PDB file of C-alpha atoms and ligand atoms in Angstrom:
ATOM      1  CA  UNK A   1      -1.284  11.968  17.548  1.00 94.00           C
ATOM      2  CA  UNK A   2      -0.581   8.995  15.280  1.00 97.00           C
ATOM      3  CA  UNK A   3      -0.655   5.706  17.201  1.00 97.00           C
ATOM      4  CA  UNK A   4       1.831   2.848  16.645  1.00 95.00           C
ATOM      5  CA  UNK A   5      -1.074   0.854  15.247  1.00 97.00           C
ATOM      6  CA  UNK A   6      -1.882   3.545  12.642  1.00 98.00           C
ATOM      7  CA  UNK A   7       1.800   3.886  11.773  1.00 97.00           C
ATOM      8  CA  UNK A   8       2.128   0.130  11.182  1.00 96.00           C
ATOM      9  CA  UNK A   9      -1.195  -0.075   9.321  1.00 97.00           C
ATOM     10  CA  UNK A  10       0.028   2.589   6.903  1.00 98.00           C
ATOM     11  CA  UNK A  11       3.594   1.357   6.503  1.00 97.00           C
ATOM     12  CA  UNK A  12       2.584  -2.252   5.814  1.00 97.00           C
ATOM     13  CA  UNK A  13       1.016  -1.015   2.571  1.00 97.00           C
ATOM     14  CA  UNK A  14       4.426   0.077   1.318  1.00 97.00           C
ATOM     15  CA  UNK A  15       5.781  -2.935  -0.606  1.00 97.00           C
ATOM     16  CA  UNK A  16       9.524  -3.252   0.015  1.00 98.00           C
ATOM     17  CA  UNK A  17      12.379  -5.417  -1.160  1.00 98.00           C
ATOM     18  CA  UNK A  18      13.756  -7.631   1.612  1.00 98.00           C
ATOM     19  CA  UNK A  19      17.443  -7.465   2.561  1.00 98.00           C
ATOM     20  CA  UNK A  20      19.724  -8.981   5.170  1.00 98.00           C
ATOM     21  CA  UNK A  21      22.153  -6.594   6.834  1.00 98.00           C
ATOM     22  CA  UNK A  22      25.276  -8.284   8.199  1.00 98.00           C
ATOM     23  CA  UNK A  23      28.457  -7.307  10.017  1.00 98.00           C
ATOM     24  CA  UNK A  24      31.376  -8.927  11.844  1.00 97.00           C
ATOM     25  CA  UNK A  25      32.152  -7.887  15.389  1.00 93.00           C
ATOM     26  CA  UNK A  26      35.594  -6.334  15.634  1.00 82.00           C
ATOM     27  CA  UNK A  27      35.897  -7.421  19.267  1.00 74.00           C
ATOM     28  CA  UNK A  28      34.921 -11.071  18.717  1.00 72.00           C
ATOM     29  CA  UNK A  29      36.856 -14.131  17.623  1.00 63.00           C
ATOM     30  CA  UNK A  30      37.226 -14.650  13.897  1.00 68.00           C
ATOM     31  CA  UNK A  31      34.539 -16.602  12.067  1.00 82.00           C
ATOM     32  CA  UNK A  32      30.790 -16.822  12.167  1.00 89.00           C
ATOM     33  CA  UNK A  33      30.548 -16.753  15.979  1.00 92.00           C
ATOM     34  CA  UNK A  34      31.199 -13.015  15.889  1.00 94.00           C
ATOM     35  CA  UNK A  35      28.871 -12.271  12.987  1.00 96.00           C
ATOM     36  CA  UNK A  36      25.481 -10.602  13.459  1.00 97.00           C
ATOM     37  CA  UNK A  37      22.698  -9.973  10.972  1.00 98.00           C
ATOM     38  CA  UNK A  38      19.053  -9.080  10.657  1.00 98.00           C
ATOM     39  CA  UNK A  39      16.335  -8.877   8.021  1.00 98.00           C
ATOM     40  CA  UNK A  40      15.542  -5.338   6.877  1.00 98.00           C
ATOM     41  CA  UNK A  41      13.168  -3.554   4.563  1.00 98.00           C
ATOM     42  CA  UNK A  42      14.150  -0.052   5.726  1.00 98.00           C
ATOM     43  CA  UNK A  43      16.857   0.259   3.071  1.00 98.00           C
ATOM     44  CA  UNK A  44      17.069   3.210   0.727  1.00 98.00           C
ATOM     45  CA  UNK A  45      19.225   4.534  -2.025  1.00 98.00           C
ATOM     46  CA  UNK A  46      20.713   7.898  -0.923  1.00 98.00           C
ATOM     47  CA  UNK A  47      23.172   9.253  -3.474  1.00 97.00           C
ATOM     48  CA  UNK A  48      25.192   8.086  -6.464  1.00 97.00           C
ATOM     49  CA  UNK A  49      28.156  10.361  -5.804  1.00 97.00           C
ATOM     50  CA  UNK A  50      29.515   9.287  -3.492  1.00 96.00           C
ATOM     51  CA  UNK A  51      27.551   6.026  -3.799  1.00 98.00           C
ATOM     52  CA  UNK A  52      25.619   5.788  -0.550  1.00 98.00           C
ATOM     53  CA  UNK A  53      22.626   4.017   0.933  1.00 98.00           C
ATOM     54  CA  UNK A  54      20.716   4.244   4.204  1.00 98.00           C
ATOM     55  CA  UNK A  55      19.446   1.529   6.572  1.00 98.00           C
ATOM     56  CA  UNK A  56      17.019   2.012   9.483  1.00 98.00           C
ATOM     57  CA  UNK A  57      18.317  -0.137  12.355  1.00 98.00           C
ATOM     58  CA  UNK A  58      16.363  -0.646  15.549  1.00 98.00           C
ATOM     59  CA  UNK A  59      18.693   0.161  18.455  1.00 98.00           C
ATOM     60  CA  UNK A  60      17.558  -3.061  20.195  1.00 98.00           C
ATOM     61  CA  UNK A  61      18.730  -5.217  17.270  1.00 98.00           C
ATOM     62  CA  UNK A  62      21.783  -7.250  18.265  1.00 96.00           C
ATOM     63  CA  UNK A  63      23.595  -6.205  15.115  1.00 98.00           C
ATOM     64  CA  UNK A  64      23.155  -2.487  15.908  1.00 98.00           C
ATOM     65  CA  UNK A  65      26.180  -2.010  18.165  1.00 97.00           C
ATOM     66  CA  UNK A  66      28.242  -4.470  16.128  1.00 97.00           C
ATOM     67  CA  UNK A  67      27.711  -2.342  12.999  1.00 98.00           C
ATOM     68  CA  UNK A  68      28.515   0.866  14.887  1.00 97.00           C
ATOM     69  CA  UNK A  69      31.755  -0.648  16.262  1.00 96.00           C
ATOM     70  CA  UNK A  70      32.801  -2.403  13.042  1.00 96.00           C
ATOM     71  CA  UNK A  71      32.112   0.634  10.859  1.00 97.00           C
ATOM     72  CA  UNK A  72      31.340  -1.788   8.026  1.00 98.00           C
ATOM     73  CA  UNK A  73      28.312  -3.806   6.948  1.00 98.00           C
ATOM     74  CA  UNK A  74      26.827  -5.621   3.987  1.00 98.00           C
ATOM     75  CA  UNK A  75      23.386  -5.173   2.413  1.00 98.00           C
ATOM     76  CA  UNK A  76      22.222  -8.381   0.738  1.00 98.00           C
ATOM     77  CA  UNK A  77      19.135  -8.038  -1.483  1.00 98.00           C
ATOM     78  CA  UNK A  78      17.206 -11.318  -1.376  1.00 98.00           C
ATOM     79  CA  UNK A  79      15.659 -13.257  -4.245  1.00 96.00           C
ATOM     80  CA  UNK A  80      12.184 -14.716  -3.786  1.00 95.00           C
ATOM     81  CA  UNK A  81      13.538 -18.243  -3.129  1.00 95.00           C
ATOM     82  CA  UNK A  82      15.476 -16.898  -0.145  1.00 97.00           C
ATOM     83  CA  UNK A  83      12.481 -16.435   2.175  1.00 97.00           C
ATOM     84  CA  UNK A  84      13.980 -19.026   4.560  1.00 98.00           C
ATOM     85  CA  UNK A  85      16.974 -16.688   4.974  1.00 98.00           C
ATOM     86  CA  UNK A  86      14.624 -13.738   5.613  1.00 98.00           C
ATOM     87  CA  UNK A  87      12.815 -15.743   8.316  1.00 98.00           C
ATOM     88  CA  UNK A  88      16.063 -16.840   9.924  1.00 98.00           C
ATOM     89  CA  UNK A  89      17.453 -13.305  10.139  1.00 98.00           C
ATOM     90  CA  UNK A  90      14.129 -11.944  11.419  1.00 98.00           C
ATOM     91  CA  UNK A  91      14.450 -14.298  14.408  1.00 97.00           C
ATOM     92  CA  UNK A  92      11.501 -16.438  13.309  1.00 97.00           C
ATOM     93  CA  UNK A  93      13.314 -19.800  13.349  1.00 97.00           C
ATOM     94  CA  UNK A  94      14.906 -19.547  16.787  1.00 96.00           C
ATOM     95  CA  UNK A  95      18.437 -19.251  15.315  1.00 96.00           C
ATOM     96  CA  UNK A  96      20.415 -16.541  17.018  1.00 94.00           C
ATOM     97  CA  UNK A  97      23.703 -14.658  16.671  1.00 94.00           C
ATOM     98  CA  UNK A  98      26.296 -16.417  14.524  1.00 95.00           C
ATOM     99  CA  UNK A  99      24.010 -19.467  14.225  1.00 96.00           C
ATOM    100  CA  UNK A 100      21.868 -17.583  11.681  1.00 98.00           C
ATOM    101  CA  UNK A 101      24.729 -17.742   9.169  1.00 98.00           C
ATOM    102  CA  UNK A 102      24.268 -21.531   8.861  1.00 97.00           C
ATOM    103  CA  UNK A 103      21.307 -20.615   6.591  1.00 98.00           C
ATOM    104  CA  UNK A 104      22.471 -19.448   3.161  1.00 97.00           C
ATOM    105  CA  UNK A 105      25.867 -19.481   1.483  1.00 97.00           C
ATOM    106  CA  UNK A 106      27.893 -16.899   3.418  1.00 97.00           C
ATOM    107  CA  UNK A 107      31.440 -15.865   2.486  1.00 96.00           C
ATOM    108  CA  UNK A 108      33.760 -13.295   3.973  1.00 95.00           C
ATOM    109  CA  UNK A 109      35.130 -10.267   2.129  1.00 95.00           C
ATOM    110  CA  UNK A 110      38.760  -9.189   2.182  1.00 93.00           C
ATOM    111  CA  UNK A 111      37.722  -6.606   4.790  1.00 93.00           C
ATOM    112  CA  UNK A 112      36.177  -9.307   6.999  1.00 93.00           C
ATOM    113  CA  UNK A 113      32.541  -8.502   6.197  1.00 96.00           C
ATOM    114  CA  UNK A 114      29.985 -11.361   5.767  1.00 97.00           C
ATOM    115  CA  UNK A 115      28.526 -11.468   2.234  1.00 97.00           C
ATOM    116  CA  UNK A 116      25.654 -13.691   1.074  1.00 98.00           C
ATOM    117  CA  UNK A 117      25.987 -15.513  -2.264  1.00 96.00           C
ATOM    118  CA  UNK A 118      23.051 -15.923  -4.649  1.00 95.00           C
ATOM    119  CA  UNK A 119      21.494 -12.534  -3.930  1.00 96.00           C
ATOM    120  CA  UNK A 120      19.997 -10.094  -6.437  1.00 95.00           C
ATOM    121  CA  UNK A 121      22.800  -7.744  -5.448  1.00 96.00           C
ATOM    122  CA  UNK A 122      25.133  -7.348  -2.486  1.00 98.00           C
ATOM    123  CA  UNK A 123      26.676  -4.082  -1.322  1.00 98.00           C
ATOM    124  CA  UNK A 124      29.634  -3.831   1.015  1.00 98.00           C
ATOM    125  CA  UNK A 125      29.578  -0.498   2.845  1.00 98.00           C
ATOM    126  CA  UNK A 126      31.660   1.497   5.249  1.00 98.00           C
ATOM    127  CA  UNK A 127      29.731   3.468   7.848  1.00 98.00           C
ATOM    128  CA  UNK A 128      29.846   7.086   6.694  1.00 98.00           C
ATOM    129  CA  UNK A 129      27.358   8.654   9.084  1.00 98.00           C
ATOM    130  CA  UNK A 130      24.578   7.829  11.533  1.00 98.00           C
ATOM    131  CA  UNK A 131      21.376   9.669  12.293  1.00 98.00           C
ATOM    132  CA  UNK A 132      19.592   9.218  15.601  1.00 98.00           C
ATOM    133  CA  UNK A 133      15.882   8.698  14.907  1.00 98.00           C
ATOM    134  CA  UNK A 134      13.849   7.624  17.971  1.00 96.00           C
ATOM    135  CA  UNK A 135      13.925   3.846  18.358  1.00 97.00           C
ATOM    136  CA  UNK A 136      16.186   3.588  15.298  1.00 98.00           C
ATOM    137  CA  UNK A 137      19.544   4.709  13.967  1.00 98.00           C
ATOM    138  CA  UNK A 138      19.700   5.475  10.270  1.00 98.00           C
ATOM    139  CA  UNK A 139      23.114   4.186   9.178  1.00 98.00           C
ATOM    140  CA  UNK A 140      24.464   5.863   6.072  1.00 98.00           C
ATOM    141  CA  UNK A 141      26.798   3.497   4.258  1.00 98.00           C
ATOM    142  CA  UNK A 142      29.313   4.400   1.630  1.00 98.00           C
ATOM    143  CA  UNK A 143      29.160   1.625  -0.953  1.00 98.00           C
ATOM    144  CA  UNK A 144      32.674   0.258  -1.410  1.00 98.00           C
ATOM    145  CA  UNK A 145      31.842  -2.770  -3.551  1.00 97.00           C
ATOM    146  CA  UNK A 146      28.836  -4.169  -5.422  1.00 97.00           C
ATOM    147  CA  UNK A 147      28.331  -7.807  -6.397  1.00 95.00           C
ATOM    148  CA  UNK A 148      25.805  -8.546  -9.121  1.00 93.00           C
ATOM    149  CA  UNK A 149      24.695 -11.927 -10.485  1.00 82.00           C
ATOM    150  CA  UNK A 150      25.503 -12.709 -14.076  1.00 72.00           C
ATOM    151  CA  UNK A 151      22.195 -11.751 -15.714  1.00 66.00           C
ATOM    152  CA  UNK A 152      23.628 -12.248 -19.206  1.00 60.00           C
ATOM    153  CA  UNK A 153      23.231 -16.010 -18.881  1.00 61.00           C
ATOM    154  CA  UNK A 154      19.796 -15.953 -17.234  1.00 65.00           C
ATOM    155  CA  UNK A 155      16.763 -13.713 -16.809  1.00 72.00           C
ATOM    156  CA  UNK A 156      17.011 -11.286 -13.860  1.00 73.00           C
ATOM    157  CA  UNK A 157      15.843 -13.146 -10.746  1.00 84.00           C
ATOM    158  CA  UNK A 158      12.620 -12.186  -8.957  1.00 92.00           C
ATOM    159  CA  UNK A 159      13.040 -10.132  -5.778  1.00 95.00           C
ATOM    160  CA  UNK A 160      11.613 -11.081  -2.399  1.00 97.00           C
ATOM    161  CA  UNK A 161       9.057  -8.422  -1.469  1.00 98.00           C
ATOM    162  CA  UNK A 162       7.292  -7.766   1.852  1.00 98.00           C
ATOM    163  CA  UNK A 163       3.798  -6.300   1.838  1.00 97.00           C
ATOM    164  CA  UNK A 164       0.896  -6.553   4.281  1.00 95.00           C
ATOM    165  CA  UNK A 165       3.099  -8.700   6.559  1.00 95.00           C
ATOM    166  CA  UNK A 166       3.491 -11.353   3.822  1.00 96.00           C
ATOM    167  CA  UNK A 167       6.265 -12.272   1.418  1.00 97.00           C
ATOM    168  CA  UNK A 168       5.645 -12.156  -2.311  1.00 94.00           C
ATOM    169  CA  UNK A 169       7.381 -11.638  -5.643  1.00 90.00           C
ATOM    170  CA  UNK A 170       6.726  -9.047  -8.349  1.00 91.00           C
ATOM    171  CA  UNK A 171       4.527  -9.244 -11.361  1.00 86.00           C
ATOM    172  CA  UNK A 172       5.682  -6.967 -14.205  1.00 83.00           C
ATOM    173  CA  UNK A 173       2.937  -5.026 -15.995  1.00 88.00           C
ATOM    174  CA  UNK A 174       3.088  -5.865 -19.728  1.00 88.00           C
ATOM    175  CA  UNK A 175       4.117  -2.800 -21.741  1.00 85.00           C
ATOM    176  CA  UNK A 176       2.326  -1.585 -24.888  1.00 78.00           C
TER     177      UNK A 176
HETATM  178  C1  FMN B   1      10.259  -8.300   6.538  1.00 50.39           C
HETATM  179  C2  FMN B   1      10.963  -7.728   7.754  1.00 50.39           C
HETATM  180  C3  FMN B   1      11.579  -6.501   7.662  1.00 50.39           C
HETATM  181  C4  FMN B   1      12.258  -5.950   8.755  1.00 50.39           C
HETATM  182  N1  FMN B   1      12.868  -4.737   8.613  1.00 50.39           N
HETATM  183  C5  FMN B   1      13.613  -4.247   9.643  1.00 50.39           C
HETATM  184  C6  FMN B   1      14.341  -3.042   9.467  1.00 50.39           C
HETATM  185  O1  FMN B   1      14.333  -2.434   8.400  1.00 50.39           O
HETATM  186  N2  FMN B   1      15.084  -2.586  10.519  1.00 50.39           N
HETATM  187  C7  FMN B   1      15.127  -3.261  11.728  1.00 50.39           C
HETATM  188  O2  FMN B   1      15.822  -2.801  12.650  1.00 50.39           O
HETATM  189  N3  FMN B   1      14.446  -4.417  11.907  1.00 50.39           N
HETATM  190  C8  FMN B   1      13.698  -4.929  10.902  1.00 50.39           C
HETATM  191  N4  FMN B   1      13.025  -6.102  11.045  1.00 50.39           N
HETATM  192  C9  FMN B   1      13.085  -6.809  12.337  1.00 50.39           C
HETATM  193  C10 FMN B   1      14.384  -7.592  12.540  1.00 50.39           C
HETATM  194  O3  FMN B   1      14.719  -8.371  11.398  1.00 50.39           O
HETATM  195  C11 FMN B   1      14.227  -8.561  13.734  1.00 50.39           C
HETATM  196  O4  FMN B   1      13.795  -7.839  14.863  1.00 50.39           O
HETATM  197  C12 FMN B   1      15.508  -9.321  14.053  1.00 50.39           C
HETATM  198  O5  FMN B   1      15.188 -10.440  14.857  1.00 50.39           O
HETATM  199  C13 FMN B   1      16.513  -8.475  14.793  1.00 50.39           C
HETATM  200  O6  FMN B   1      17.670  -9.220  15.067  1.00 50.39           O
HETATM  201  P1  FMN B   1      18.040  -9.725  16.579  1.00 50.39           P
HETATM  202  O7  FMN B   1      16.990 -10.762  16.928  1.00 50.39           O
HETATM  203  O8  FMN B   1      19.400 -10.324  16.422  1.00 50.39           O
HETATM  204  O9  FMN B   1      18.019  -8.525  17.479  1.00 50.39           O
HETATM  205  C14 FMN B   1      12.305  -6.659   9.981  1.00 50.39           C
HETATM  206  C15 FMN B   1      11.667  -7.911  10.080  1.00 50.39           C
HETATM  207  C16 FMN B   1      10.999  -8.442   8.973  1.00 50.39           C
HETATM  208  C17 FMN B   1      10.336  -9.788   9.079  1.00 50.39           C
END
């Protein structure tokens, strides 16, 4: 039997890009008050046709039911300077609910989904499927739109990475 401690000790060695998952509650008033979001590393590419990704969402996360009801969510891949946003959406600053969206430059898509500006990439997804997995739901999102920064005018930005319970960047290995 693998204990929670062993599970966490193993998984913390997997370096992961940090994302914020966000959605707007269908049943709430318009605007940020009805928005919910959380920091996530359990994000994976699933398929390129149709373009899909997966997100592991703890069922106790306040955004969980909002995403299930809305049937739409965004995946915002953070740059390394956006660690304050990661902390905010992980509940580490005390900001809660719609208040979290005061940190970062948030816009709203035509479909009413919150999207963060200044990311490495942002995906807007519709909820295609959900898989029940213990404490978590794996939400499968069909990627409807992708926003990429203009890397032609600048070098690609450094991602925010989480490893051993710390944030870091990446250090490319020189080739040749
Ligand atoms: C680096 C990092 C990665 C996280 N990854 C996930 C994740 O993939 N899925 C998840 O459900 N929670 C994840 N969490 C935890 C949530 O961000 C955290 O519990 C958040 O406060 C949940 O939102 P709530 O307070 O509105 O319920 C992560 C936290 C951190 C700091």
